[in-house]
PDB file of C-alpha atoms in Angstrom:
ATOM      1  CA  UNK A 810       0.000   0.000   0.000  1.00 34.00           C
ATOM      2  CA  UNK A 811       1.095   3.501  -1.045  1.00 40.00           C
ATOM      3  CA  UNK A 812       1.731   5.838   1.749  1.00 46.00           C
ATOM      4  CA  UNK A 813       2.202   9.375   2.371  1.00 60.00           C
ATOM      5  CA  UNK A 814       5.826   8.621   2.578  1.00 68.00           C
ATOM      6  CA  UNK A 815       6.140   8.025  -1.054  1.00 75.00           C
ATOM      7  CA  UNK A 816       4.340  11.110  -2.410  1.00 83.00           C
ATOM      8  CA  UNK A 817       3.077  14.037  -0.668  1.00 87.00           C
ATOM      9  CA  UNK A 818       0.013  15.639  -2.322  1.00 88.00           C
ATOM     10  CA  UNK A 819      -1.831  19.189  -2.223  1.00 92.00           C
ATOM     11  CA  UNK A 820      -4.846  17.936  -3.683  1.00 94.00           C
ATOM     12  CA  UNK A 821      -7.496  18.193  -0.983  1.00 94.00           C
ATOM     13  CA  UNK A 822      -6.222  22.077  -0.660  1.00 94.00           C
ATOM     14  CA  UNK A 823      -6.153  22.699  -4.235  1.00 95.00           C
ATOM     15  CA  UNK A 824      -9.871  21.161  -4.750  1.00 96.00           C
ATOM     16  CA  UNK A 825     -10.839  23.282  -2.027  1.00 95.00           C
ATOM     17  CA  UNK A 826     -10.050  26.229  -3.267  1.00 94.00           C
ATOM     18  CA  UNK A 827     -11.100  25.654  -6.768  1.00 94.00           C
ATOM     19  CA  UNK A 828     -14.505  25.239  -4.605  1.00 94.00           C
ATOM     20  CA  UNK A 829     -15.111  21.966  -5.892  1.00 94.00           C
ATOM     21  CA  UNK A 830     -16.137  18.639  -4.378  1.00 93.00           C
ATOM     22  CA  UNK A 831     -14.587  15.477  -4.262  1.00 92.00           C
ATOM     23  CA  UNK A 832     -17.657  13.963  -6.102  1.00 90.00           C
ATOM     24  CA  UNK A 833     -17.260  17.456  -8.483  1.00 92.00           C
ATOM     25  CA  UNK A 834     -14.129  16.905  -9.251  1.00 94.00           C
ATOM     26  CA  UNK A 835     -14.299  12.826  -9.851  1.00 93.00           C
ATOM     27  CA  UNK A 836     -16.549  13.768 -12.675  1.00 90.00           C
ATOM     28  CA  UNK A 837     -14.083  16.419 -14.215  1.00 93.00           C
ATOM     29  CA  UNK A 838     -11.934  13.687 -14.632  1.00 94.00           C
ATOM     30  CA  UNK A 839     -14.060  10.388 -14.762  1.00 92.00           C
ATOM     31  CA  UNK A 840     -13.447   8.423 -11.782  1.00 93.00           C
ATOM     32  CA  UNK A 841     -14.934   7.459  -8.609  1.00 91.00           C
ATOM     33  CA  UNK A 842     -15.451   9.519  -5.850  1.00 91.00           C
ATOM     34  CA  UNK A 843     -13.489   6.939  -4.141  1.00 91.00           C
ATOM     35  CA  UNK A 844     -10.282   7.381  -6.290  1.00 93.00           C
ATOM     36  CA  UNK A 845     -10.153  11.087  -5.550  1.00 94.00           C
ATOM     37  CA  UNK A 846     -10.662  10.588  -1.880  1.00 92.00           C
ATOM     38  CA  UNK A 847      -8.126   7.521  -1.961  1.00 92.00           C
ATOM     39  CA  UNK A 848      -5.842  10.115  -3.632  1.00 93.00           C
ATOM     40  CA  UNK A 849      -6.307  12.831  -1.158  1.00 92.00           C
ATOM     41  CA  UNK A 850      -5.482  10.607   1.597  1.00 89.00           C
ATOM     42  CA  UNK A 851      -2.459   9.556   0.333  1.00 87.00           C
ATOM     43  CA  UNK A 852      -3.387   5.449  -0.374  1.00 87.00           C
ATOM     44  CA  UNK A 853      -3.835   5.458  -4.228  1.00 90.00           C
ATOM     45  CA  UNK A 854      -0.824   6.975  -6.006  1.00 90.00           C
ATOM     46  CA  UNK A 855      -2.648   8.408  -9.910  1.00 93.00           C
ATOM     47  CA  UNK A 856      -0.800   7.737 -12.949  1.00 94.00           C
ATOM     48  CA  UNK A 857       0.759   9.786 -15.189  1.00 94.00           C
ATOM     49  CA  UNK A 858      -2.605  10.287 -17.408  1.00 95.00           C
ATOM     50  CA  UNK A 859      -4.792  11.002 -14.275  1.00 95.00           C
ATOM     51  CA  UNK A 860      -2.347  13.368 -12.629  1.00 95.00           C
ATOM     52  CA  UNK A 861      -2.176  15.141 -15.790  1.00 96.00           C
ATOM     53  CA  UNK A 862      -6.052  15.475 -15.525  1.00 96.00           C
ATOM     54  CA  UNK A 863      -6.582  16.402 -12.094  1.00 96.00           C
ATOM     55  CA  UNK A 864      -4.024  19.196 -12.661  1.00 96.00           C
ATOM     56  CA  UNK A 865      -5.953  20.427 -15.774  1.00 96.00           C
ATOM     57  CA  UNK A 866      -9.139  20.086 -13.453  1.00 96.00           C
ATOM     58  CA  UNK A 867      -7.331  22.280 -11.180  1.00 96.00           C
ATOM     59  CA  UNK A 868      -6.291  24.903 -12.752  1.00 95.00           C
ATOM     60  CA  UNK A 869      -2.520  23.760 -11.748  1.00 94.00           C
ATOM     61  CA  UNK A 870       0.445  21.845 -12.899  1.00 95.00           C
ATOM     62  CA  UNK A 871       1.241  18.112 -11.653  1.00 95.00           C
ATOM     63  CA  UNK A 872       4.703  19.296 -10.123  1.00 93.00           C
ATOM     64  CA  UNK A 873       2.119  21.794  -7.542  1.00 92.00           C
ATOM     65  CA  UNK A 874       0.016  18.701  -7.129  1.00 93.00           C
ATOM     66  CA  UNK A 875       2.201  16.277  -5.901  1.00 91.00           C
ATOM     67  CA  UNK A 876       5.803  16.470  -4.553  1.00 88.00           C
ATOM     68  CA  UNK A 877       8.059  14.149  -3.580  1.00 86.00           C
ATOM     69  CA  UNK A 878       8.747  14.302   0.550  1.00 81.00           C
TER      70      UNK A 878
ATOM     71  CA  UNK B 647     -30.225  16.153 -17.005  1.00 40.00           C
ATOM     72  CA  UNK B 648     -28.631  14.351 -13.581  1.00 46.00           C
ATOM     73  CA  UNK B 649     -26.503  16.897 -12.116  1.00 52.00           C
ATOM     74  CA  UNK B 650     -22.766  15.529 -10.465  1.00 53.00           C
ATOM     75  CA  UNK B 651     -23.687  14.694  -7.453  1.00 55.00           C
ATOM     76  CA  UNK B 652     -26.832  12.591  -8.473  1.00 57.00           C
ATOM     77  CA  UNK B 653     -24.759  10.605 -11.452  1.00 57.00           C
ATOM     78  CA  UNK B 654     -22.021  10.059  -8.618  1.00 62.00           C
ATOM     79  CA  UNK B 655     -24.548   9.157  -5.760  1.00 76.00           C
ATOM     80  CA  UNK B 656     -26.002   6.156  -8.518  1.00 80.00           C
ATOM     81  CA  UNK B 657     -21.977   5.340  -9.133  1.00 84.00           C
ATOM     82  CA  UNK B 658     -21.219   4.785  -5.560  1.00 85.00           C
ATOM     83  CA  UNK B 659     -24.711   2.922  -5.064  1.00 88.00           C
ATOM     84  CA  UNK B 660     -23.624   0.947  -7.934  1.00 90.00           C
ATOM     85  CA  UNK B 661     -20.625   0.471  -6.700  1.00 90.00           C
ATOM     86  CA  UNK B 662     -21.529  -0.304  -3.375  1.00 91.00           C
ATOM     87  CA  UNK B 663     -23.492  -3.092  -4.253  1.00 92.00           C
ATOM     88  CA  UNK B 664     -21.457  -4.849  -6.101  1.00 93.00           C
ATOM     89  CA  UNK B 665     -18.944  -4.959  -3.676  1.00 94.00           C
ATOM     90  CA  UNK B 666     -21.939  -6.114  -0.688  1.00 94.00           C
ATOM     91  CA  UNK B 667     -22.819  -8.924  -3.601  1.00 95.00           C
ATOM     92  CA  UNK B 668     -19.105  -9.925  -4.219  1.00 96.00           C
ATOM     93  CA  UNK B 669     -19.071 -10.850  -0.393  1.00 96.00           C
ATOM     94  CA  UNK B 670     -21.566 -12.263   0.194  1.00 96.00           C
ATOM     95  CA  UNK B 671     -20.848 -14.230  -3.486  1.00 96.00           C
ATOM     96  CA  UNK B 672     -17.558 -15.501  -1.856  1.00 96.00           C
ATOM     97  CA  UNK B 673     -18.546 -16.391   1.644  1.00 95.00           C
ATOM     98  CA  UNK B 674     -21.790 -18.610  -0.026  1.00 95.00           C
ATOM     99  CA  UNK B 675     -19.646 -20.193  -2.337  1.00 95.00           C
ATOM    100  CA  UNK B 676     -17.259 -21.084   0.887  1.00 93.00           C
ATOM    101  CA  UNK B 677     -20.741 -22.347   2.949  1.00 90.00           C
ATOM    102  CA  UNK B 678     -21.920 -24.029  -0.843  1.00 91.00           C
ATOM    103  CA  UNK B 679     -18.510 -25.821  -0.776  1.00 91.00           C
ATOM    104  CA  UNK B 680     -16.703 -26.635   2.423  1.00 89.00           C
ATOM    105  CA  UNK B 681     -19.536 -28.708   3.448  1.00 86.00           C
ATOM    106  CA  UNK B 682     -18.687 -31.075   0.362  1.00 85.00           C
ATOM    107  CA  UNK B 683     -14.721 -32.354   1.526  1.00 86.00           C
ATOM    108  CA  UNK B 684     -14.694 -35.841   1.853  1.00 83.00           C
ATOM    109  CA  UNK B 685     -12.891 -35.139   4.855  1.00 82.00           C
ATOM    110  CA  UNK B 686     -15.292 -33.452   6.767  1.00 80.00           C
ATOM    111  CA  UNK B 687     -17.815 -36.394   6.449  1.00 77.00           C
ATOM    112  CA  UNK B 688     -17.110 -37.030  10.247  1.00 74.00           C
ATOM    113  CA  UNK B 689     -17.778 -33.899  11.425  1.00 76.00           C
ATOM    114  CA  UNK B 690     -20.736 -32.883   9.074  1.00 74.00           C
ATOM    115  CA  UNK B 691     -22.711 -36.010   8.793  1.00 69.00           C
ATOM    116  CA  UNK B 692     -25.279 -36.013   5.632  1.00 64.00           C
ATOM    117  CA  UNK B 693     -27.670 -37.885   7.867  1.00 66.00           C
ATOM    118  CA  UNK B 694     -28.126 -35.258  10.394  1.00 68.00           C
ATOM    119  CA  UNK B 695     -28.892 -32.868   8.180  1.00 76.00           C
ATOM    120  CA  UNK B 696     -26.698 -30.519   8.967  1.00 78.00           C
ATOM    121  CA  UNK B 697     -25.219 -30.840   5.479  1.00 77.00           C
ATOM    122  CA  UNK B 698     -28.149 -30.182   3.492  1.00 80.00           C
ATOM    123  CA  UNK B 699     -28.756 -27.416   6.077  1.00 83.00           C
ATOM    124  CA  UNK B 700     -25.014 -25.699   5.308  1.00 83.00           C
ATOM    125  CA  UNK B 701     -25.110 -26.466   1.475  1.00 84.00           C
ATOM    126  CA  UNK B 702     -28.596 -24.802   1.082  1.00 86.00           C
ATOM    127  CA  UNK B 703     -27.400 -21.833   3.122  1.00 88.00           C
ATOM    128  CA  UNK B 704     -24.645 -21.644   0.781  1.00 90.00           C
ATOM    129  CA  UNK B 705     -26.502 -22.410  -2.293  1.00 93.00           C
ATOM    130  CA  UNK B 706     -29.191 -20.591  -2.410  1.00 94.00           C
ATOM    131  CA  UNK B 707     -27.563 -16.782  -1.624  1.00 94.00           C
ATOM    132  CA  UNK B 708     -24.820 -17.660  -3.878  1.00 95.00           C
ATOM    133  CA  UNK B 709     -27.243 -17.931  -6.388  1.00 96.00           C
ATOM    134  CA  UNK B 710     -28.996 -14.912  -5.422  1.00 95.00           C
ATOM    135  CA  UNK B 711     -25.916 -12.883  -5.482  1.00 95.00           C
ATOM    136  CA  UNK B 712     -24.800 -14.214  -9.410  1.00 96.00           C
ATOM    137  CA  UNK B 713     -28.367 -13.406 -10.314  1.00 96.00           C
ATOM    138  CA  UNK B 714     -28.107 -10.036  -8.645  1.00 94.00           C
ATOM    139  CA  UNK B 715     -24.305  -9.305  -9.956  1.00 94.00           C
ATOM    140  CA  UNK B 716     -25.774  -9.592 -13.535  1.00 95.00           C
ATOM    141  CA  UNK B 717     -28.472  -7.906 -12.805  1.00 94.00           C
ATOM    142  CA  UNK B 718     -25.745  -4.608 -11.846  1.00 92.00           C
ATOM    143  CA  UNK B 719     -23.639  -5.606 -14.635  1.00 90.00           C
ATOM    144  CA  UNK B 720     -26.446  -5.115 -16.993  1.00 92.00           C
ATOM    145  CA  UNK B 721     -27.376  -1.372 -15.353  1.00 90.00           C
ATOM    146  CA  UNK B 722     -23.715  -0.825 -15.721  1.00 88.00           C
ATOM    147  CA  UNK B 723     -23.568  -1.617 -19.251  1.00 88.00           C
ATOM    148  CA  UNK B 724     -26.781   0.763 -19.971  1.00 89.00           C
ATOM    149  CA  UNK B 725     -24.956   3.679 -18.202  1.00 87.00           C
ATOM    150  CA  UNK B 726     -24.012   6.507 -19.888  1.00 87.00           C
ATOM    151  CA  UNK B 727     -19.770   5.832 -20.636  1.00 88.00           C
ATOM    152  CA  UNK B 728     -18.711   8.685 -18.072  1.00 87.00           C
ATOM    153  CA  UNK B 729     -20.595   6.414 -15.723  1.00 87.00           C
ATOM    154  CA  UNK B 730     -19.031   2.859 -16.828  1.00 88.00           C
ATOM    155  CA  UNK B 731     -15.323   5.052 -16.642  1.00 89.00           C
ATOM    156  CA  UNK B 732     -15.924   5.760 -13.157  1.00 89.00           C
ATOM    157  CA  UNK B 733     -17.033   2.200 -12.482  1.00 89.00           C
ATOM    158  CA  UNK B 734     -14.011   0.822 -13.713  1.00 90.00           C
ATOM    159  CA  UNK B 735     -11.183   3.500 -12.950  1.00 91.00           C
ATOM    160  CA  UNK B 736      -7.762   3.076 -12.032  1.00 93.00           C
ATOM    161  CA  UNK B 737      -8.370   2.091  -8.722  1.00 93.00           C
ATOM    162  CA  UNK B 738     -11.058  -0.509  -9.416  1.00 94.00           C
ATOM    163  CA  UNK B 739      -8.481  -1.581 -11.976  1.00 95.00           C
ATOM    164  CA  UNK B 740      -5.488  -1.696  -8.751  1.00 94.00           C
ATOM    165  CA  UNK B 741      -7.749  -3.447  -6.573  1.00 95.00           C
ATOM    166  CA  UNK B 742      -8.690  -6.434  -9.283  1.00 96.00           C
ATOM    167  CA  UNK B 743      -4.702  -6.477  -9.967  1.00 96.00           C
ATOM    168  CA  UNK B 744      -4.014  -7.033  -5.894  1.00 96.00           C
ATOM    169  CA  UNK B 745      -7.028  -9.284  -5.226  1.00 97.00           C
ATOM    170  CA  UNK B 746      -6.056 -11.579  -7.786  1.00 97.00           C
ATOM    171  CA  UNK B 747      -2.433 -11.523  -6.802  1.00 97.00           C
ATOM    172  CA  UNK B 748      -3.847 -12.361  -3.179  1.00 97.00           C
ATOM    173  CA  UNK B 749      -5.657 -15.336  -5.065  1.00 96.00           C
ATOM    174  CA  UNK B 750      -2.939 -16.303  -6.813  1.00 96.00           C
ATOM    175  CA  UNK B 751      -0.873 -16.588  -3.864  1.00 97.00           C
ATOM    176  CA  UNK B 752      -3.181 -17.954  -1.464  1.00 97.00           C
ATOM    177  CA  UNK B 753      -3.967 -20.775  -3.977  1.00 96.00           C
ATOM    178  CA  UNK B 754       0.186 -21.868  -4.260  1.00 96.00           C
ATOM    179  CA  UNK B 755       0.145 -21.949  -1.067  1.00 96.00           C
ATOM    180  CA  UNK B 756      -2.935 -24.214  -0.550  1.00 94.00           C
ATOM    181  CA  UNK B 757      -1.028 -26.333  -3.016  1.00 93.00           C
ATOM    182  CA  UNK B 758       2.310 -26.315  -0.821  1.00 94.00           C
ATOM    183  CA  UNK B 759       0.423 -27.001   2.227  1.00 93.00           C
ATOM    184  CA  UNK B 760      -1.498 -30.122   0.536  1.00 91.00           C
ATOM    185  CA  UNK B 761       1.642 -31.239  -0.598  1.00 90.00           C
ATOM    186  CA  UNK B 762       3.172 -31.119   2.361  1.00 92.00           C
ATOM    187  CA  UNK B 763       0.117 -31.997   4.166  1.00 89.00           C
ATOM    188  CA  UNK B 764      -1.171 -35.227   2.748  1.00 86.00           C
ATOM    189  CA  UNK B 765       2.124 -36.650   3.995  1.00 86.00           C
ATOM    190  CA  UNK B 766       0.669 -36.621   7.244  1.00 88.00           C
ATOM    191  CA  UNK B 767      -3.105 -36.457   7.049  1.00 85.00           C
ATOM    192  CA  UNK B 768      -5.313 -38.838   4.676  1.00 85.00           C
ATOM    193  CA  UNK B 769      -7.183 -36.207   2.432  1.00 86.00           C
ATOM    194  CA  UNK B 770      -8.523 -37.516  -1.372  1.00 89.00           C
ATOM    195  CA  UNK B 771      -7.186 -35.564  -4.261  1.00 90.00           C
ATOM    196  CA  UNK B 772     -10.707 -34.816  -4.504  1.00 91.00           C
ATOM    197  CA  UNK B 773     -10.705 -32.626  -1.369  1.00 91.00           C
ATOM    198  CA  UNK B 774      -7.289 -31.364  -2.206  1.00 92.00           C
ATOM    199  CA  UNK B 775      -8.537 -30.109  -5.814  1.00 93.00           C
ATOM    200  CA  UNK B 776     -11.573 -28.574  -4.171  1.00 93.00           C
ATOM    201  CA  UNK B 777      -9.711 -27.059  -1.491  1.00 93.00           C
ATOM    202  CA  UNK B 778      -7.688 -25.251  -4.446  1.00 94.00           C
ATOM    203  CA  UNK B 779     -10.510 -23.721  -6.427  1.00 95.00           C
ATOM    204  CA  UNK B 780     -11.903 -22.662  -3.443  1.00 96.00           C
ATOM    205  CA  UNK B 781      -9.154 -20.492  -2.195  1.00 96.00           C
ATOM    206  CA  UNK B 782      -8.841 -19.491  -5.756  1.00 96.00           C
ATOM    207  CA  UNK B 783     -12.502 -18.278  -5.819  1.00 96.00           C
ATOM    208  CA  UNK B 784     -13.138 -17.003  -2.164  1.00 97.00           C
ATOM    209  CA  UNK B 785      -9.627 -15.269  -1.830  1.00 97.00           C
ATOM    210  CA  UNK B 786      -9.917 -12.764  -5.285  1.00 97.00           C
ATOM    211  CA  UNK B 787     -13.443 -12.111  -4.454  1.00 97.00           C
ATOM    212  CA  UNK B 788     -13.638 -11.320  -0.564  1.00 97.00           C
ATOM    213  CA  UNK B 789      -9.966  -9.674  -0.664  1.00 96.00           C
ATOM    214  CA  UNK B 790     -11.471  -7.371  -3.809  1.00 96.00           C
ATOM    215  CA  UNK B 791     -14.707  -6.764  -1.500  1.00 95.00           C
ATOM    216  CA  UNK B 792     -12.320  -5.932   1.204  1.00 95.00           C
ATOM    217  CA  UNK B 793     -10.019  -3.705  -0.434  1.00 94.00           C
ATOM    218  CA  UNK B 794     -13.395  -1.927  -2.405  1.00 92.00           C
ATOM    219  CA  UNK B 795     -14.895  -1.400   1.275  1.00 90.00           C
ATOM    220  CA  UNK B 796     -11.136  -0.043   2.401  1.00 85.00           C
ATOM    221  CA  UNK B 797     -11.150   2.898   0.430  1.00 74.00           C
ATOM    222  CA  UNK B 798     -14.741   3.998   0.511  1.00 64.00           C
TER     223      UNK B 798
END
């Protein structure tokens, strides 16, 4: 299992201030609700294509999204 | 048109069940099965009736839950393909990977332990192939269900 060890993540703060929702945001970038909160929390690592997404969904870039610790 | 939060509401309801279905798919099929080892004959005698009892408990929900799985693969199939994406994301597609490596695991070691086992203990290859498929069926599915439930 992926851990916040491995990657640290701005998502939840980002989402928040774009003023979207996790469900919001899962269907910017068609997934689950689950995968987004999975992501937030730091158990499901995205790939490349997803992280690329959520970014665009953002607003951001993937290097503001996720760093490494 | 469904706004967001009502098309994701029906995906995690979808999703939801499946999962409750998977589980209670697996532990039926363990009930339907385990009942039938040659080597529990002591144990579960057929003329008490306690393995009718445990096979129809198995049975009949594991049948329930096939019928019902189709039944959500079918409304999966008819939603719209933003819907059937979320269904079957990346971390639907993670969790199948690691449930089946859980199987796949669990079942060579079911096979080393029969091996190793029927040195010992006087089980029919019968019992020892049913033992397998088993674990090969009940591990994948509850360890999917489990892993589904984990990151709700």
């Amino acid at each position: 299992m992926v851990n916040h060890a491995e990657l640290h993540n701005h998502l939840k703060a980002l989402r928040k201030k774009a003023g979207l929702t996790q469900a919001e945001l899962a269907s910017q970038v068609k997934v689950s609700r689950k995968t987004i909160n999975t992501v937030e929390n730091g158990v499901f690592i995205p790939s490349t294509v997803l992280s690329l997404k959520l970014a665009k969904a953002l607003g951001t870039t993937v290097e503001t999204l996720f760093k490494l610790p | 048109m469904t706004s967001s939060l009502d098309q994701f509401s029906a995906i995690d309801k979808l999703s939801d069940n499946r999962r409750r279905m998977l589980l209670i798919l697996g532990i039926s099929y363990l009930f339907w099965q385990v009942p039938q080892l040659h080597a529990l004959e002591p144990l579960i005698n057929s003329r008490t009736g306690l393995q009718g009892l445990l096979w129809a408990c198995g049975f009949i929900p594991f049948c329930v839950s096939v019928i019902w799985l189709v039944r959500i693969q079918s409304q999966m199939k008819a939603a719209s393909a933003d819907t059937q994406a979320a269904l079957d994301d990346e971390l639907v597609k993670s969790n199948k990977i690691k449930a089946t490596n859980f199987g796949y695991i669990s079942v060579f070691l079911m096979a080393v332990v029969m091996m190793i086992g029927t040195d010992f203990i006087n089980v029919s290859a019968g019992d020892v192939a049913r033992l397998c498929v088993i674990v090969g069926v009940v591990v994948p599915v509850i360890s999917f269900s489990i892993l589904e439930r984990m990151h709700g």
